[in-house]
Coordinates of C-alpha atoms and ligand atoms in Angstrom, one line a residue:
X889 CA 0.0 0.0 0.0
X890 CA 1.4 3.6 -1.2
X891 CA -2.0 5.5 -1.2
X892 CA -3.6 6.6 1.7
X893 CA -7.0 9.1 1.6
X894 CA -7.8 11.4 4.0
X895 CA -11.3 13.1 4.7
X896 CA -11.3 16.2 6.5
X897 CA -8.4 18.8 7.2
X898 CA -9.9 20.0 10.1
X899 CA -7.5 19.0 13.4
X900 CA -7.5 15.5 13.7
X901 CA -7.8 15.0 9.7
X902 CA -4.7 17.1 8.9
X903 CA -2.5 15.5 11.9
X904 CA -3.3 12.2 10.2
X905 CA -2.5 13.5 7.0
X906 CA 0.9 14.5 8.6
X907 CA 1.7 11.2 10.0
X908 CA 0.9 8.8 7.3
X909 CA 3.1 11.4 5.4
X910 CA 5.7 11.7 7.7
X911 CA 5.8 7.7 7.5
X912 CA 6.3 8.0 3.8
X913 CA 2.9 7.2 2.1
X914 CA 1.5 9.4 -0.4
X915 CA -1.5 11.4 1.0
X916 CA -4.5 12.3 -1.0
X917 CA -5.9 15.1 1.1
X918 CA -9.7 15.7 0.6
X919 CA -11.9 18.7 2.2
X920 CA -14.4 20.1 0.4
X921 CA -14.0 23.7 1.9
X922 CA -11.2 25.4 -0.1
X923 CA -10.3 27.4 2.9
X924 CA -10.6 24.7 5.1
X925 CA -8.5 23.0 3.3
X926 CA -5.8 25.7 3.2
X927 CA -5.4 26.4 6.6
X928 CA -5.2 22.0 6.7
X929 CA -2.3 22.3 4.9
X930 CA -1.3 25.6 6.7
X931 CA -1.1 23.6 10.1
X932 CA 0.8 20.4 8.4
X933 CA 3.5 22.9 7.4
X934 CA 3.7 24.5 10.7
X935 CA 3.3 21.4 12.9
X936 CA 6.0 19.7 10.8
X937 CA 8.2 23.4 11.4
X938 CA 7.7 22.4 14.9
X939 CA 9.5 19.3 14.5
X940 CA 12.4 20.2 12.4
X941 CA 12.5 22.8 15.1
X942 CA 12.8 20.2 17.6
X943 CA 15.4 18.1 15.6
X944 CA 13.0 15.3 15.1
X945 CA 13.3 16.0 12.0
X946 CA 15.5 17.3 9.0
X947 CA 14.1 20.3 7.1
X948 CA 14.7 18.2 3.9
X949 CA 12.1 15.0 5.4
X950 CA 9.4 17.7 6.5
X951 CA 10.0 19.4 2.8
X952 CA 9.6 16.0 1.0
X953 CA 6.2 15.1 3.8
X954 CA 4.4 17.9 2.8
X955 CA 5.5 17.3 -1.0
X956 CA 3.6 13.6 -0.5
X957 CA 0.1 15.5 0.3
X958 CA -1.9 16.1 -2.8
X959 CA -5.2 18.3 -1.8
X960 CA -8.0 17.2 -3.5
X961 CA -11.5 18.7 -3.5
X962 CA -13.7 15.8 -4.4
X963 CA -14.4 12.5 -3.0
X964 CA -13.8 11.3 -6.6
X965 CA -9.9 11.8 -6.4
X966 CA -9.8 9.1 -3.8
X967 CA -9.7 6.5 -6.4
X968 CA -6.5 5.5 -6.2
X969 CA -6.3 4.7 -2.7
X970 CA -6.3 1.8 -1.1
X971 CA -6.8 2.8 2.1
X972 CA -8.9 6.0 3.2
X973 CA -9.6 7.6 6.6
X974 CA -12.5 9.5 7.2
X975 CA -12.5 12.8 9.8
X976 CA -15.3 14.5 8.4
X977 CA -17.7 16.2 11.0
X978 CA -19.1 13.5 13.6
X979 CA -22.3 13.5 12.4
X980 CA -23.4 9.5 11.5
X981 CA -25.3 10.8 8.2
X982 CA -22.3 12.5 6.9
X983 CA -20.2 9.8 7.5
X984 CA -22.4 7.3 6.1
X985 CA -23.1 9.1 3.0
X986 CA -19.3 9.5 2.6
X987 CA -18.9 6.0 3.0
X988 CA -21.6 5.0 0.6
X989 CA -20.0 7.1 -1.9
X990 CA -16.6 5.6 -1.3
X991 CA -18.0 2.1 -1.4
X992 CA -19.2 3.1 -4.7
X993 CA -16.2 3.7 -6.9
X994 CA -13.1 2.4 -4.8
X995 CA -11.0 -1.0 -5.4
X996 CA -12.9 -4.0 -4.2
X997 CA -10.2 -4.6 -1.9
X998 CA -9.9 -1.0 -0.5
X999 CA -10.4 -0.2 3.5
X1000 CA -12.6 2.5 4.8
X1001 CA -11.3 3.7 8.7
X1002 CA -13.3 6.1 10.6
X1003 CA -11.3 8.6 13.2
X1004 CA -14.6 9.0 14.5
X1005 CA -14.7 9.1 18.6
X1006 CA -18.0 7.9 19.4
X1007 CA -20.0 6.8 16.5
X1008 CA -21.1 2.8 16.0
X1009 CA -18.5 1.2 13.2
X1010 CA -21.0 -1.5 12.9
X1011 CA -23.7 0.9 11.9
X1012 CA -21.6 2.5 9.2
X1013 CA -20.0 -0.7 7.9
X1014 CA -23.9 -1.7 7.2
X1015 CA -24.3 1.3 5.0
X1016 CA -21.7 -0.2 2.4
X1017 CA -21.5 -3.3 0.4
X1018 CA -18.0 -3.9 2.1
X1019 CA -18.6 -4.4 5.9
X1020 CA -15.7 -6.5 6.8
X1021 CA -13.8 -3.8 5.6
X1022 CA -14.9 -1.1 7.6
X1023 CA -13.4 -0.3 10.7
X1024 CA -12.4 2.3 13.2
X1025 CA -9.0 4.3 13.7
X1026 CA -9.2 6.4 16.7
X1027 CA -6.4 8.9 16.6
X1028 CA -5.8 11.9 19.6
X1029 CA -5.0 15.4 19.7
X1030 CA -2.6 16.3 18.9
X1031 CA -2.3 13.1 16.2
X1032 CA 1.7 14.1 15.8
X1033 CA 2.4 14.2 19.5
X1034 CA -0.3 11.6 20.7
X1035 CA 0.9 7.6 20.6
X1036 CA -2.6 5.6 21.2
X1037 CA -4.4 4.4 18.2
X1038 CA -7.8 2.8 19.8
X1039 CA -9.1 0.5 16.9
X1040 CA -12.6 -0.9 16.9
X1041 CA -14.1 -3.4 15.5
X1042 CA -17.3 -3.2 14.2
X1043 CA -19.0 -6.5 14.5
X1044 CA -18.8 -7.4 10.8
X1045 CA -14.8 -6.4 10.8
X1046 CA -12.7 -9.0 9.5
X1047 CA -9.8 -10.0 11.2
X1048 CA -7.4 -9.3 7.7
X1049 CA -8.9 -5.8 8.0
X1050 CA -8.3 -5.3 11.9
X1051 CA -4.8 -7.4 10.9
X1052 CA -3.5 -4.1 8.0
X1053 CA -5.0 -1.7 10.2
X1054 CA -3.1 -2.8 13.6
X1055 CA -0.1 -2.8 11.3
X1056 CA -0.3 0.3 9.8
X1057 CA -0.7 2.0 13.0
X1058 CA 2.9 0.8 13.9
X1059 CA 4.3 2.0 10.5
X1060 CA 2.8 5.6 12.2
X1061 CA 4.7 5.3 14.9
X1062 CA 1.2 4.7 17.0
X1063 CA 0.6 1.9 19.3
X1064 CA -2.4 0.3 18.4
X1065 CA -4.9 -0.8 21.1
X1066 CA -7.7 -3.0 20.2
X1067 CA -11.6 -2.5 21.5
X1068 CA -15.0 -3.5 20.6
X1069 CA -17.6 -1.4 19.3
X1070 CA -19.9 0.2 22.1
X1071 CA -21.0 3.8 22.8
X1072 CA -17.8 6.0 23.2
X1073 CA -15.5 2.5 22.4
X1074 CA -12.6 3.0 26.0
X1075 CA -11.7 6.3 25.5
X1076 CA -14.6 8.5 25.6
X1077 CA -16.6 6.5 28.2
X1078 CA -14.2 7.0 30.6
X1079 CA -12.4 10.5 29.8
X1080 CA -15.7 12.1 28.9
X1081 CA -17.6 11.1 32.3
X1082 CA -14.5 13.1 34.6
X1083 CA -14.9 16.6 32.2
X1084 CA -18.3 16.2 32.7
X1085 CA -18.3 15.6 36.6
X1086 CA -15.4 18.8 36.9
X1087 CA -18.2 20.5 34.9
X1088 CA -20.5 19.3 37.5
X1089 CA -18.1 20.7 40.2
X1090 CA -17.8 24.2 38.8
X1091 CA -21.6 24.6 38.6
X1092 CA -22.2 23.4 41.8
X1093 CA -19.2 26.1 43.0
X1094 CA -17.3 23.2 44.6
X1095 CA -14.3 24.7 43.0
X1096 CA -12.9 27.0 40.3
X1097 CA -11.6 26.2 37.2
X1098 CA -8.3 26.6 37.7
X1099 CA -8.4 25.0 41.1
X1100 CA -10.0 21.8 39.7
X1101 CA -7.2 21.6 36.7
X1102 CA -4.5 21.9 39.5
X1103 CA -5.6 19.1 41.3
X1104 CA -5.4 16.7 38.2
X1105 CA -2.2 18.0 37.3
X1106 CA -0.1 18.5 40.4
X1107 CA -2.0 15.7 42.2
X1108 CA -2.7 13.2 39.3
X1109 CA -0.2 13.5 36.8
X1110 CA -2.4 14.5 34.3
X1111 CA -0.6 17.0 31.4
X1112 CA -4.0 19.2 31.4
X1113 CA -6.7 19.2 34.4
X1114 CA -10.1 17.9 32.4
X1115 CA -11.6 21.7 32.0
X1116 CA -8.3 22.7 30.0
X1117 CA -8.6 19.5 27.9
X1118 CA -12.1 20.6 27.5
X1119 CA -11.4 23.4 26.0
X1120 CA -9.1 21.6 24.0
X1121 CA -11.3 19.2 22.5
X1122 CA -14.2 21.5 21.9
X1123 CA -17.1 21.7 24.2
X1124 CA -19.6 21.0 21.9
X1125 CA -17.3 18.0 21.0
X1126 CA -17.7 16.8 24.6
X1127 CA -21.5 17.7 24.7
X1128 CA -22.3 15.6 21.6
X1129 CA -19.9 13.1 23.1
X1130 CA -22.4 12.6 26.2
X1131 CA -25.2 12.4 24.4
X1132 CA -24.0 9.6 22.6
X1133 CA -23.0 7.8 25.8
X1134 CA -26.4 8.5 27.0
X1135 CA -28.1 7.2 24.1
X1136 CA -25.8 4.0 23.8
X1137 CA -25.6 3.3 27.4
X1138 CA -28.7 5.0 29.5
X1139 CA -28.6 6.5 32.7
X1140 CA -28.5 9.9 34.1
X1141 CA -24.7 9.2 34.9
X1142 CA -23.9 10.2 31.1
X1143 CA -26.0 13.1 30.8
X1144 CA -24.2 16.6 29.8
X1145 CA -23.8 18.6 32.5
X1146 CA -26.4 21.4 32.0
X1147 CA -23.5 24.5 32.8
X1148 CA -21.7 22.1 29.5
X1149 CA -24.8 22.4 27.6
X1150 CA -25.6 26.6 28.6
X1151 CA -21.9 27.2 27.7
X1152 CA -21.9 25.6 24.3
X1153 CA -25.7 27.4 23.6
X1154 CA -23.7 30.8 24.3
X1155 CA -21.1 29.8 21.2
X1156 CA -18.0 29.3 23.7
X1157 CA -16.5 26.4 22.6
X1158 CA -13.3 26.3 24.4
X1159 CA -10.0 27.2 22.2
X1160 CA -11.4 27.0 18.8
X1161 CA -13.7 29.8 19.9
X1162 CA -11.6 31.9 21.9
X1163 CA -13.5 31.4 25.1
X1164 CA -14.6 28.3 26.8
X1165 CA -13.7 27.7 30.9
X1166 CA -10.7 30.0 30.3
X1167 CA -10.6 33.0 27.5
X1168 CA -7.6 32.9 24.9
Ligands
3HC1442 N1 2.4 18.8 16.0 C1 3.7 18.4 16.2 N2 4.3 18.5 17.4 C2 3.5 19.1 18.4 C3 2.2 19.5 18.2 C4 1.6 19.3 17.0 N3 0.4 19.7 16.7 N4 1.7 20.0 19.4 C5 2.7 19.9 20.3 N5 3.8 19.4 19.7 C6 5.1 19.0 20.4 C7 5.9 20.2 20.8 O1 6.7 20.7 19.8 C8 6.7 19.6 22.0 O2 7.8 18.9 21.5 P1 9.0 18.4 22.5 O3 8.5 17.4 23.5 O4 10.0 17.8 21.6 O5 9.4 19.7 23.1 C9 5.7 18.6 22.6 O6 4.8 18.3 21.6 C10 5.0 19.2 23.8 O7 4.4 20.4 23.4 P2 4.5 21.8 24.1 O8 5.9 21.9 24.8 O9 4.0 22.9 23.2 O10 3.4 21.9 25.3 P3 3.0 20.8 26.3 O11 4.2 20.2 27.0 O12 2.0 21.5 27.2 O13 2.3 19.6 25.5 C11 0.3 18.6 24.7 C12 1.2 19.9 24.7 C13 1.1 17.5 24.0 C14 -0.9 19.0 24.0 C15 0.1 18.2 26.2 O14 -0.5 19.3 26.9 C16 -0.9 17.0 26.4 O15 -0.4 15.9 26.2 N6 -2.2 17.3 26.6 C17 -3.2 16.3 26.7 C18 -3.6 15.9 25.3 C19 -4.8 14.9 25.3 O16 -5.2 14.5 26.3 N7 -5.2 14.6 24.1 C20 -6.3 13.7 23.9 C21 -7.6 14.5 23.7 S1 -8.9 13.5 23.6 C22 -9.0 13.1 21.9 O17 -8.3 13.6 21.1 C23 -10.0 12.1 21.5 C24 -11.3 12.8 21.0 O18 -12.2 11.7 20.6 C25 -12.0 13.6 22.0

């Protein structure tokens, strides 16, 4: 395999993007929003500066990455890949659609991975005529920095697929970790379930903010307390996140916190939109 296809430049699309380049494939690069799309290939640059910046790699290896991603603006010029991840908005009807398309016109033998974080593989294996070729690859933010790969297998997943995909991972650099499909796969059940409870904490003025992030970093280790990492992931990310855990598995316990819910109403999204639990 030489071809890999990637859907979406957003974050998480143009960090894989920047990986599977950086591991030497050739990168078809597909976002339908030309300036979307632009600032994808914006952040490759810049995130691969950081690294020659850092010695981790020569200016000539980040010159000849970039030179292996070829934007394209239609699913159409996926083609010739054999392989394609999808990080399109995490919306199941997008996704499917993308995937019927896919299914459509790609090589019989071709593999479809979603980066999604909380959507059911098995459901959108079942909207192609390739199911045991559909899988997920769970990447994290930042993909570059981030080593975990959670892989999930829908329940029609064959094991050849879940076999290229566990090994591909390692050609990234990633260590692969296998799950089963559920509602928010290992991940997301768990991590999602502390932001919300710190979200919990603030509304309830157990704590500030900043107090609460202290506590997980000086007292847990943790590289960002949860609020910062929310912030980081997006809260509507983490909103739409819980509701999918409360769909999938029931139970108040996986309901958004309603301070969560207010804050993403009022458009403050954490980093992406300049404010969130902190302003930037
Ligand atoms: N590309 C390339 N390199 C990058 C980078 C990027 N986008 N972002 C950071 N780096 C590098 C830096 O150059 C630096 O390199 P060095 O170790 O050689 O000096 C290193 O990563 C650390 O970066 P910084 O010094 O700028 O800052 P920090 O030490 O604060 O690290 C962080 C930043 C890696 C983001 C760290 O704060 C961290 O690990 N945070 C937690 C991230 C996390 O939990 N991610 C998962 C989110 S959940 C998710 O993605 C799943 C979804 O489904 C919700």
């Amino acid at each position: 395999m030489q071809t890999i296809g990637v859907i979406g430049a957003g974050t998480m699309g143009n960090g894989i993007a920047h990986v599977c380049a950086r591991a030497g494939f050739d990168v078809i690069l597909c976002e339908v929003s030309q300036p979307a799309l632009e600032r994808g290939l914006a952040a490759i640059a810049g995130n691969l500066g950081r690294e020659v910046a850092k010695s981790k790699l020569t200016s000539q290896e980040a010159a000849d990455a970039q030179a292996r991603i070829l934007p394209a603006s239609s699913l159409e010029a996926l083609a010739p890949c054999e392989f394609v991840i999808e990080a399109a908005t995490e919306k199941f009807d997008v996704k499917a659609q993308i995937f019927r398309t896919l299914d459509s016109f790609l090589a019989p033998g071709a593999v479809l991975a979603s980066n999604t974080s909380s959507i059911s593989i098995t459901k959108l294996a079942a909207a192609t005529r390739r199911p045991m070729q559909v899988i997920g690859m769970h990447f994290f933010n930042p993909v570059p920095v981030m080593k975990l790969v959670e892989i999930i297998r829908g329940l029609q997943t064959s094991q050849a697929t879940f076999d290229a995909v566990k090994a591909l991972s390692e050609q990234l650099g990633k260590i692969p970790v296998e799950v089963n499909d559920a509602a928010g796969f290992v991940s997301n059940r768990v991590l999602m379930p502390l932001i919300n409870e710190a979200c919990y904490a603030v509304m309830e003025g157990v704590a500030t903010p900043e107090a609460i992030d202290t506590i997980f970093r000086e007292g847990m280790a943790h590289p960002m307390g949860p609020l910062t990492l929310a912030d980081f992931i997006g809260l509507d990310v983490c909103v739409d996140i819980m509701r999918v855990l409360a769909e999938g598995l029931g139970g108040a316990k996986y309901n958004p916190c309603p301070l969560l819910v207010r804050m993403v109403d009022a458009g403050w999204l954490g980093r992406k939109s300049g404010r969130g639990f902190y302003t930037y």
